[in-house]
Amino acid sequence: MNLFTILVGAAVLLAVYAGINFGWRYASRKFLFPCPSWLSWSLEGGFVDWWAATSRTLDRIGLKAGDRVLEVGPGPGRLLIPAAARVLPGGEVVGLDVQQGMVERLKVRATNVLNLSVRLGNAQEMPFAAGSFDVVYLAMVLGEIPQREPALTECFRVLRSGGRLSITEMAADPHFQSRATVTRLVTAAGFTQPEFIGRRFSFTANCTKP
Ligand SMILES: C[S@@+](CC[C@H](N)C(=O)[O-])C[C@H]1O[C@@H](n2cnc3c(N)ncnc32)[C@H](O)[C@@H]1O
């Protein structure tokens, strides 16, 4: 195999990867087309904790003891399981995921985490009473939700007044949402102007329900 063949092969693989990402991103604007639960393994373990900076993301979200917290789209619990420890004593965390497979996987991984519960449901219509949470957060999820406006209106509804919405986006995610898009969506839902922590292509946006 010569250098030319290797370069052509690499270019073809890159083009296929880019095509899949592009297609998936745009399909998600019209249809519910989430990260499939058979890929949950890719969101578990030390390597993803390193590249997606799990601990630093939780620092940026800023949880504290006693908080009642909702993660929308927790997948297998990369963030939600360690979040449960951060709200002790007295706090509890809840995950809401649209896929049964993710819910089941999270339940298995969090069997011994007594202050964590998980519900099956859609961000666009949440099964929680108004004002139920101190903090609602989403990480690498917003772009997977076809109707993002109603989902953020639901985040607003289930937060208490003064509660915090936190959105983490990373450019490595095919569904990455820019700072401008996040600002437009959260302010339209009634939240304050977001404070951004991190870089342009890997950030957490924190805002408040007035
Ligand atoms: C890329 S994974 C991210 C998982 C986790 N937040 C993390 O950062 O490791 C996206 C998750 O969001 C969930 N999801 C996508 N659309 C959703 C919706 N409309 N309502 C609730 N969960 C959703 C998917 O099922 C999946 O578990």
PDB file of C-alpha atoms and ligand atoms in Angstrom:
ATOM      1  CA  MET A   1       0.000   0.000   0.000  1.00  0.00           C
ATOM      2  CA  ASN A   2       1.566   3.318  -1.031  1.00  0.00           C
ATOM      3  CA  LEU A   3       1.206   6.758   0.515  1.00  0.00           C
ATOM      4  CA  PHE A   4      -1.315   7.899  -2.116  1.00  0.00           C
ATOM      5  CA  THR A   5      -3.672   4.996  -1.326  1.00  0.00           C
ATOM      6  CA  ILE A   6      -3.415   5.703   2.403  1.00  0.00           C
ATOM      7  CA  LEU A   7      -4.197   9.401   1.904  1.00  0.00           C
ATOM      8  CA  VAL A   8      -7.173   8.662  -0.366  1.00  0.00           C
ATOM      9  CA  GLY A   9      -8.467   6.093   2.156  1.00  0.00           C
ATOM     10  CA  ALA A  10      -8.147   8.581   5.014  1.00  0.00           C
ATOM     11  CA  ALA A  11      -9.921  11.287   2.983  1.00  0.00           C
ATOM     12  CA  VAL A  12     -12.799   8.913   2.144  1.00  0.00           C
ATOM     13  CA  LEU A  13     -13.168   7.886   5.817  1.00  0.00           C
ATOM     14  CA  LEU A  14     -13.143  11.545   6.891  1.00  0.00           C
ATOM     15  CA  ALA A  15     -15.773  12.423   4.264  1.00  0.00           C
ATOM     16  CA  VAL A  16     -18.027   9.536   5.377  1.00  0.00           C
ATOM     17  CA  TYR A  17     -17.651  10.574   9.043  1.00  0.00           C
ATOM     18  CA  ALA A  18     -18.413  14.221   8.227  1.00  0.00           C
ATOM     19  CA  GLY A  19     -21.416  13.172   6.099  1.00  0.00           C
ATOM     20  CA  ILE A  20     -22.882  11.049   8.905  1.00  0.00           C
ATOM     21  CA  ASN A  21     -22.409  13.878  11.431  1.00  0.00           C
ATOM     22  CA  PHE A  22     -23.903  16.470   9.095  1.00  0.00           C
ATOM     23  CA  GLY A  23     -26.896  14.262   8.197  1.00  0.00           C
ATOM     24  CA  TRP A  24     -27.539  13.348  11.819  1.00  0.00           C
ATOM     25  CA  ARG A  25     -27.357  16.985  12.944  1.00  0.00           C
ATOM     26  CA  TYR A  26     -29.894  18.151  10.348  1.00  0.00           C
ATOM     27  CA  ALA A  27     -32.214  15.155  10.740  1.00  0.00           C
ATOM     28  CA  SER A  28     -32.396  15.979  14.471  1.00  0.00           C
ATOM     29  CA  ARG A  29     -33.940  19.349  13.668  1.00  0.00           C
ATOM     30  CA  LYS A  30     -37.032  17.634  12.304  1.00  0.00           C
ATOM     31  CA  PHE A  31     -37.183  14.209  13.986  1.00  0.00           C
ATOM     32  CA  LEU A  32     -36.406  12.699  17.373  1.00  0.00           C
ATOM     33  CA  PHE A  33     -33.157  10.994  16.432  1.00  0.00           C
ATOM     34  CA  PRO A  34     -31.132  10.775  19.685  1.00  0.00           C
ATOM     35  CA  CYS A  35     -27.763   9.178  20.346  1.00  0.00           C
ATOM     36  CA  PRO A  36     -28.882   5.493  20.272  1.00  0.00           C
ATOM     37  CA  SER A  37     -28.812   3.574  23.535  1.00  0.00           C
ATOM     38  CA  TRP A  38     -26.609   0.843  22.023  1.00  0.00           C
ATOM     39  CA  LEU A  39     -23.913   3.526  21.938  1.00  0.00           C
ATOM     40  CA  SER A  40     -24.230   4.174  25.686  1.00  0.00           C
ATOM     41  CA  TRP A  41     -20.827   2.453  26.197  1.00  0.00           C
ATOM     42  CA  SER A  42     -19.239   5.457  24.440  1.00  0.00           C
ATOM     43  CA  LEU A  43     -20.456   7.677  27.316  1.00  0.00           C
ATOM     44  CA  GLU A  44     -19.033   5.492  30.075  1.00  0.00           C
ATOM     45  CA  GLY A  45     -15.589   5.090  31.590  1.00  0.00           C
ATOM     46  CA  GLY A  46     -12.412   6.995  32.255  1.00  0.00           C
ATOM     47  CA  PHE A  47     -11.642   7.965  28.667  1.00  0.00           C
ATOM     48  CA  VAL A  48     -14.919   9.886  28.141  1.00  0.00           C
ATOM     49  CA  ASP A  49     -14.592  11.399  31.624  1.00  0.00           C
ATOM     50  CA  TRP A  50     -11.224  12.740  30.480  1.00  0.00           C
ATOM     51  CA  TRP A  51     -12.129  14.067  27.018  1.00  0.00           C
ATOM     52  CA  ALA A  52     -15.548  15.418  28.018  1.00  0.00           C
ATOM     53  CA  ALA A  53     -14.147  16.785  31.312  1.00  0.00           C
ATOM     54  CA  THR A  54     -16.870  15.309  33.534  1.00  0.00           C
ATOM     55  CA  SER A  55     -15.562  16.673  36.824  1.00  0.00           C
ATOM     56  CA  ARG A  56     -14.823  20.141  35.423  1.00  0.00           C
ATOM     57  CA  THR A  57     -18.312  20.300  33.862  1.00  0.00           C
ATOM     58  CA  LEU A  58     -19.878  19.556  37.259  1.00  0.00           C
ATOM     59  CA  ASP A  59     -17.718  22.311  38.807  1.00  0.00           C
ATOM     60  CA  ARG A  60     -19.044  24.707  36.185  1.00  0.00           C
ATOM     61  CA  ILE A  61     -22.670  23.706  36.735  1.00  0.00           C
ATOM     62  CA  GLY A  62     -22.032  24.531  40.400  1.00  0.00           C
ATOM     63  CA  LEU A  63     -24.038  22.035  42.457  1.00  0.00           C
ATOM     64  CA  LYS A  64     -24.184  22.268  46.234  1.00  0.00           C
ATOM     65  CA  ALA A  65     -25.383  20.198  49.173  1.00  0.00           C
ATOM     66  CA  GLY A  66     -29.147  20.078  49.480  1.00  0.00           C
ATOM     67  CA  ASP A  67     -29.883  20.937  45.835  1.00  0.00           C
ATOM     68  CA  ARG A  68     -32.704  19.205  44.029  1.00  0.00           C
ATOM     69  CA  VAL A  69     -31.372  18.708  40.502  1.00  0.00           C
ATOM     70  CA  LEU A  70     -32.738  17.557  37.143  1.00  0.00           C
ATOM     71  CA  GLU A  71     -30.535  16.393  34.268  1.00  0.00           C
ATOM     72  CA  VAL A  72     -32.346  16.341  30.932  1.00  0.00           C
ATOM     73  CA  GLY A  73     -30.869  13.572  28.768  1.00  0.00           C
ATOM     74  CA  PRO A  74     -28.494  11.929  31.265  1.00  0.00           C
ATOM     75  CA  GLY A  75     -27.795   8.896  29.041  1.00  0.00           C
ATOM     76  CA  PRO A  76     -25.997   6.261  31.160  1.00  0.00           C
ATOM     77  CA  GLY A  77     -25.262   8.814  33.903  1.00  0.00           C
ATOM     78  CA  ARG A  78     -21.750  10.086  33.132  1.00  0.00           C
ATOM     79  CA  LEU A  79     -22.612  13.347  34.938  1.00  0.00           C
ATOM     80  CA  LEU A  80     -25.672  12.382  36.972  1.00  0.00           C
ATOM     81  CA  ILE A  81     -24.005   9.655  39.071  1.00  0.00           C
ATOM     82  CA  PRO A  82     -21.178  11.893  40.372  1.00  0.00           C
ATOM     83  CA  ALA A  83     -23.684  14.786  40.640  1.00  0.00           C
ATOM     84  CA  ALA A  84     -25.625  12.723  43.196  1.00  0.00           C
ATOM     85  CA  ALA A  85     -22.587  12.709  45.508  1.00  0.00           C
ATOM     86  CA  ARG A  86     -22.121  16.468  45.132  1.00  0.00           C
ATOM     87  CA  VAL A  87     -25.605  17.335  46.441  1.00  0.00           C
ATOM     88  CA  LEU A  88     -25.186  15.337  49.663  1.00  0.00           C
ATOM     89  CA  PRO A  89     -26.209  15.741  52.366  1.00  0.00           C
ATOM     90  CA  GLY A  90     -29.852  16.398  51.777  1.00  0.00           C
ATOM     91  CA  GLY A  91     -29.983  16.784  48.002  1.00  0.00           C
ATOM     92  CA  GLU A  92     -31.290  14.551  45.263  1.00  0.00           C
ATOM     93  CA  VAL A  93     -30.840  14.198  41.518  1.00  0.00           C
ATOM     94  CA  VAL A  94     -33.326  13.103  38.863  1.00  0.00           C
ATOM     95  CA  GLY A  95     -32.657  12.088  35.262  1.00  0.00           C
ATOM     96  CA  LEU A  96     -35.175  12.403  32.444  1.00  0.00           C
ATOM     97  CA  ASP A  97     -34.302  10.506  29.270  1.00  0.00           C
ATOM     98  CA  VAL A  98     -36.385   9.836  26.186  1.00  0.00           C
ATOM     99  CA  GLN A  99     -34.939   6.366  25.529  1.00  0.00           C
ATOM    100  CA  GLN A 100     -35.910   3.278  27.513  1.00  0.00           C
ATOM    101  CA  GLY A 101     -32.474   1.734  26.836  1.00  0.00           C
ATOM    102  CA  MET A 102     -30.665   4.709  28.398  1.00  0.00           C
ATOM    103  CA  VAL A 103     -33.034   4.695  31.393  1.00  0.00           C
ATOM    104  CA  GLU A 104     -32.387   0.979  31.979  1.00  0.00           C
ATOM    105  CA  ARG A 105     -28.622   1.402  31.640  1.00  0.00           C
ATOM    106  CA  LEU A 106     -28.606   4.305  34.106  1.00  0.00           C
ATOM    107  CA  LYS A 107     -30.678   2.307  36.600  1.00  0.00           C
ATOM    108  CA  VAL A 108     -28.160  -0.546  36.444  1.00  0.00           C
ATOM    109  CA  ARG A 109     -25.167   1.767  36.878  1.00  0.00           C
ATOM    110  CA  ALA A 110     -26.768   3.721  39.740  1.00  0.00           C
ATOM    111  CA  THR A 111     -28.216   0.794  41.714  1.00  0.00           C
ATOM    112  CA  ASN A 112     -26.458   1.852  44.911  1.00  0.00           C
ATOM    113  CA  VAL A 113     -26.994   5.604  44.541  1.00  0.00           C
ATOM    114  CA  LEU A 114     -29.891   6.211  46.888  1.00  0.00           C
ATOM    115  CA  ASN A 115     -30.504   9.901  46.085  1.00  0.00           C
ATOM    116  CA  LEU A 116     -30.748   9.322  42.292  1.00  0.00           C
ATOM    117  CA  SER A 117     -33.894   8.478  40.348  1.00  0.00           C
ATOM    118  CA  VAL A 118     -34.626   8.297  36.658  1.00  0.00           C
ATOM    119  CA  ARG A 119     -37.757   8.804  34.566  1.00  0.00           C
ATOM    120  CA  LEU A 120     -38.594   7.989  30.971  1.00  0.00           C
ATOM    121  CA  GLY A 121     -39.916  11.062  29.177  1.00  0.00           C
ATOM    122  CA  ASN A 122     -39.420  13.816  26.663  1.00  0.00           C
ATOM    123  CA  ALA A 123     -37.854  17.185  27.460  1.00  0.00           C
ATOM    124  CA  GLN A 124     -40.652  18.811  25.492  1.00  0.00           C
ATOM    125  CA  GLU A 125     -43.281  17.597  27.997  1.00  0.00           C
ATOM    126  CA  MET A 126     -41.783  16.916  31.406  1.00  0.00           C
ATOM    127  CA  PRO A 127     -43.561  14.795  34.035  1.00  0.00           C
ATOM    128  CA  PHE A 128     -42.731  17.203  36.901  1.00  0.00           C
ATOM    129  CA  ALA A 129     -44.662  19.881  38.780  1.00  0.00           C
ATOM    130  CA  ALA A 130     -43.802  23.562  38.335  1.00  0.00           C
ATOM    131  CA  GLY A 131     -40.976  24.833  40.538  1.00  0.00           C
ATOM    132  CA  SER A 132     -39.709  21.335  41.444  1.00  0.00           C
ATOM    133  CA  PHE A 133     -35.952  21.906  40.986  1.00  0.00           C
ATOM    134  CA  ASP A 134     -33.140  24.222  42.128  1.00  0.00           C
ATOM    135  CA  VAL A 135     -30.957  23.339  39.133  1.00  0.00           C
ATOM    136  CA  VAL A 136     -31.756  21.913  35.684  1.00  0.00           C
ATOM    137  CA  TYR A 137     -28.860  21.029  33.402  1.00  0.00           C
ATOM    138  CA  LEU A 138     -28.285  19.622  29.922  1.00  0.00           C
ATOM    139  CA  ALA A 139     -24.960  18.416  28.501  1.00  0.00           C
ATOM    140  CA  MET A 140     -24.560  17.537  24.816  1.00  0.00           C
ATOM    141  CA  VAL A 141     -28.343  17.205  24.513  1.00  0.00           C
ATOM    142  CA  LEU A 142     -29.906  20.463  23.324  1.00  0.00           C
ATOM    143  CA  GLY A 143     -29.185  19.865  19.627  1.00  0.00           C
ATOM    144  CA  GLU A 144     -30.767  16.398  19.792  1.00  0.00           C
ATOM    145  CA  ILE A 145     -34.132  17.882  20.737  1.00  0.00           C
ATOM    146  CA  PRO A 146     -36.148  18.720  17.596  1.00  0.00           C
ATOM    147  CA  GLN A 147     -38.388  21.267  19.377  1.00  0.00           C
ATOM    148  CA  ARG A 148     -35.832  23.131  21.478  1.00  0.00           C
ATOM    149  CA  GLU A 149     -38.084  26.117  22.313  1.00  0.00           C
ATOM    150  CA  PRO A 150     -40.790  24.080  24.109  1.00  0.00           C
ATOM    151  CA  ALA A 151     -38.075  22.055  25.860  1.00  0.00           C
ATOM    152  CA  LEU A 152     -36.535  25.224  27.303  1.00  0.00           C
ATOM    153  CA  THR A 153     -39.986  26.507  28.265  1.00  0.00           C
ATOM    154  CA  GLU A 154     -40.378  23.255  30.200  1.00  0.00           C
ATOM    155  CA  CYS A 155     -36.995  23.801  31.895  1.00  0.00           C
ATOM    156  CA  PHE A 156     -38.259  27.239  32.927  1.00  0.00           C
ATOM    157  CA  ARG A 157     -41.515  25.817  34.282  1.00  0.00           C
ATOM    158  CA  VAL A 158     -39.958  23.052  36.409  1.00  0.00           C
ATOM    159  CA  LEU A 159     -37.327  25.361  37.962  1.00  0.00           C
ATOM    160  CA  ARG A 160     -38.099  27.390  41.085  1.00  0.00           C
ATOM    161  CA  SER A 161     -37.744  31.182  40.883  1.00  0.00           C
ATOM    162  CA  GLY A 162     -34.053  31.980  41.247  1.00  0.00           C
ATOM    163  CA  GLY A 163     -33.148  28.463  40.080  1.00  0.00           C
ATOM    164  CA  ARG A 164     -30.347  27.872  37.590  1.00  0.00           C
ATOM    165  CA  LEU A 165     -30.372  26.405  34.072  1.00  0.00           C
ATOM    166  CA  SER A 166     -26.978  25.140  32.892  1.00  0.00           C
ATOM    167  CA  ILE A 167     -26.221  24.067  29.323  1.00  0.00           C
ATOM    168  CA  THR A 168     -22.920  22.439  28.321  1.00  0.00           C
ATOM    169  CA  GLU A 169     -21.932  22.180  24.655  1.00  0.00           C
ATOM    170  CA  MET A 170     -18.852  20.611  23.055  1.00  0.00           C
ATOM    171  CA  ALA A 171     -17.896  20.908  19.406  1.00  0.00           C
ATOM    172  CA  ALA A 172     -16.940  17.209  19.295  1.00  0.00           C
ATOM    173  CA  ASP A 173     -20.684  16.494  19.567  1.00  0.00           C
ATOM    174  CA  PRO A 174     -22.395  16.363  16.138  1.00  0.00           C
ATOM    175  CA  HIS A 175     -25.294  18.309  17.673  1.00  0.00           C
ATOM    176  CA  PHE A 176     -23.135  21.181  18.979  1.00  0.00           C
ATOM    177  CA  GLN A 177     -25.046  24.446  19.578  1.00  0.00           C
ATOM    178  CA  SER A 178     -23.185  27.756  19.410  1.00  0.00           C
ATOM    179  CA  ARG A 179     -23.119  30.414  22.149  1.00  0.00           C
ATOM    180  CA  ALA A 180     -25.330  32.638  20.011  1.00  0.00           C
ATOM    181  CA  THR A 181     -27.961  29.920  19.597  1.00  0.00           C
ATOM    182  CA  VAL A 182     -27.926  29.090  23.305  1.00  0.00           C
ATOM    183  CA  THR A 183     -28.295  32.779  24.195  1.00  0.00           C
ATOM    184  CA  ARG A 184     -31.201  33.221  21.778  1.00  0.00           C
ATOM    185  CA  LEU A 185     -33.040  30.128  23.023  1.00  0.00           C
ATOM    186  CA  VAL A 186     -32.636  30.689  26.778  1.00  0.00           C
ATOM    187  CA  THR A 187     -33.555  34.375  26.712  1.00  0.00           C
ATOM    188  CA  ALA A 188     -36.618  33.604  24.552  1.00  0.00           C
ATOM    189  CA  ALA A 189     -37.700  31.110  27.241  1.00  0.00           C
ATOM    190  CA  GLY A 190     -37.487  33.835  29.911  1.00  0.00           C
ATOM    191  CA  PHE A 191     -34.059  33.177  31.450  1.00  0.00           C
ATOM    192  CA  THR A 192     -31.442  35.845  32.187  1.00  0.00           C
ATOM    193  CA  GLN A 193     -28.535  36.447  29.787  1.00  0.00           C
ATOM    194  CA  PRO A 194     -26.239  33.431  30.179  1.00  0.00           C
ATOM    195  CA  GLU A 195     -22.799  33.597  31.745  1.00  0.00           C
ATOM    196  CA  PHE A 196     -20.365  31.534  29.667  1.00  0.00           C
ATOM    197  CA  ILE A 197     -17.562  29.530  31.254  1.00  0.00           C
ATOM    198  CA  GLY A 198     -14.927  27.908  29.013  1.00  0.00           C
ATOM    199  CA  ARG A 199     -14.014  28.367  25.376  1.00  0.00           C
ATOM    200  CA  ARG A 200     -16.064  29.101  22.281  1.00  0.00           C
ATOM    201  CA  PHE A 201     -16.213  25.439  21.229  1.00  0.00           C
ATOM    202  CA  SER A 202     -16.447  23.872  24.667  1.00  0.00           C
ATOM    203  CA  PHE A 203     -18.459  25.825  27.188  1.00  0.00           C
ATOM    204  CA  THR A 204     -21.030  25.817  29.941  1.00  0.00           C
ATOM    205  CA  ALA A 205     -23.727  28.512  29.881  1.00  0.00           C
ATOM    206  CA  ASN A 206     -25.381  29.310  33.212  1.00  0.00           C
ATOM    207  CA  CYS A 207     -28.510  31.428  33.499  1.00  0.00           C
ATOM    208  CA  THR A 208     -31.241  32.022  36.048  1.00  0.00           C
ATOM    209  CA  LYS A 209     -35.022  31.982  36.200  1.00  0.00           C
ATOM    210  CA  PRO A 210     -35.842  35.483  37.503  1.00  0.00           C
TER     211      PRO A 210
HETATM  212  C1  LIG B   1     -25.203  12.473  23.667  1.00  0.00           C
HETATM  213  S1  LIG B   1     -26.164  11.811  24.988  1.00  0.00           S
HETATM  214  C2  LIG B   1     -25.521  12.770  26.344  1.00  0.00           C
HETATM  215  C3  LIG B   1     -25.651  12.060  27.664  1.00  0.00           C
HETATM  216  C4  LIG B   1     -25.132  12.861  28.881  1.00  0.00           C
HETATM  217  N1  LIG B   1     -25.794  14.130  29.020  1.00  0.00           N
HETATM  218  C5  LIG B   1     -23.638  13.061  28.822  1.00  0.00           C
HETATM  219  O1  LIG B   1     -23.207  14.204  28.600  1.00  0.00           O
HETATM  220  O2  LIG B   1     -22.900  12.081  28.986  1.00  0.00           O
HETATM  221  C6  LIG B   1     -27.782  12.540  24.727  1.00  0.00           C
HETATM  222  C7  LIG B   1     -28.852  11.955  25.636  1.00  0.00           C
HETATM  223  O3  LIG B   1     -29.998  12.818  25.546  1.00  0.00           O
HETATM  224  C8  LIG B   1     -31.157  12.011  25.439  1.00  0.00           C
HETATM  225  N2  LIG B   1     -32.203  12.802  24.767  1.00  0.00           N
HETATM  226  C9  LIG B   1     -32.223  13.200  23.464  1.00  0.00           C
HETATM  227  N3  LIG B   1     -33.358  13.878  23.188  1.00  0.00           N
HETATM  228  C10 LIG B   1     -34.063  13.918  24.348  1.00  0.00           C
HETATM  229  C11 LIG B   1     -35.340  14.461  24.708  1.00  0.00           C
HETATM  230  N4  LIG B   1     -36.116  15.099  23.807  1.00  0.00           N
HETATM  231  N5  LIG B   1     -35.770  14.329  25.981  1.00  0.00           N
HETATM  232  C12 LIG B   1     -35.002  13.682  26.906  1.00  0.00           C
HETATM  233  N6  LIG B   1     -33.798  13.122  26.622  1.00  0.00           N
HETATM  234  C13 LIG B   1     -33.332  13.243  25.355  1.00  0.00           C
HETATM  235  C14 LIG B   1     -30.701  10.792  24.646  1.00  0.00           C
HETATM  236  O4  LIG B   1     -31.567   9.702  24.802  1.00  0.00           O
HETATM  237  C15 LIG B   1     -29.308  10.565  25.238  1.00  0.00           C
HETATM  238  O5  LIG B   1     -29.371   9.745  26.353  1.00  0.00           O
END
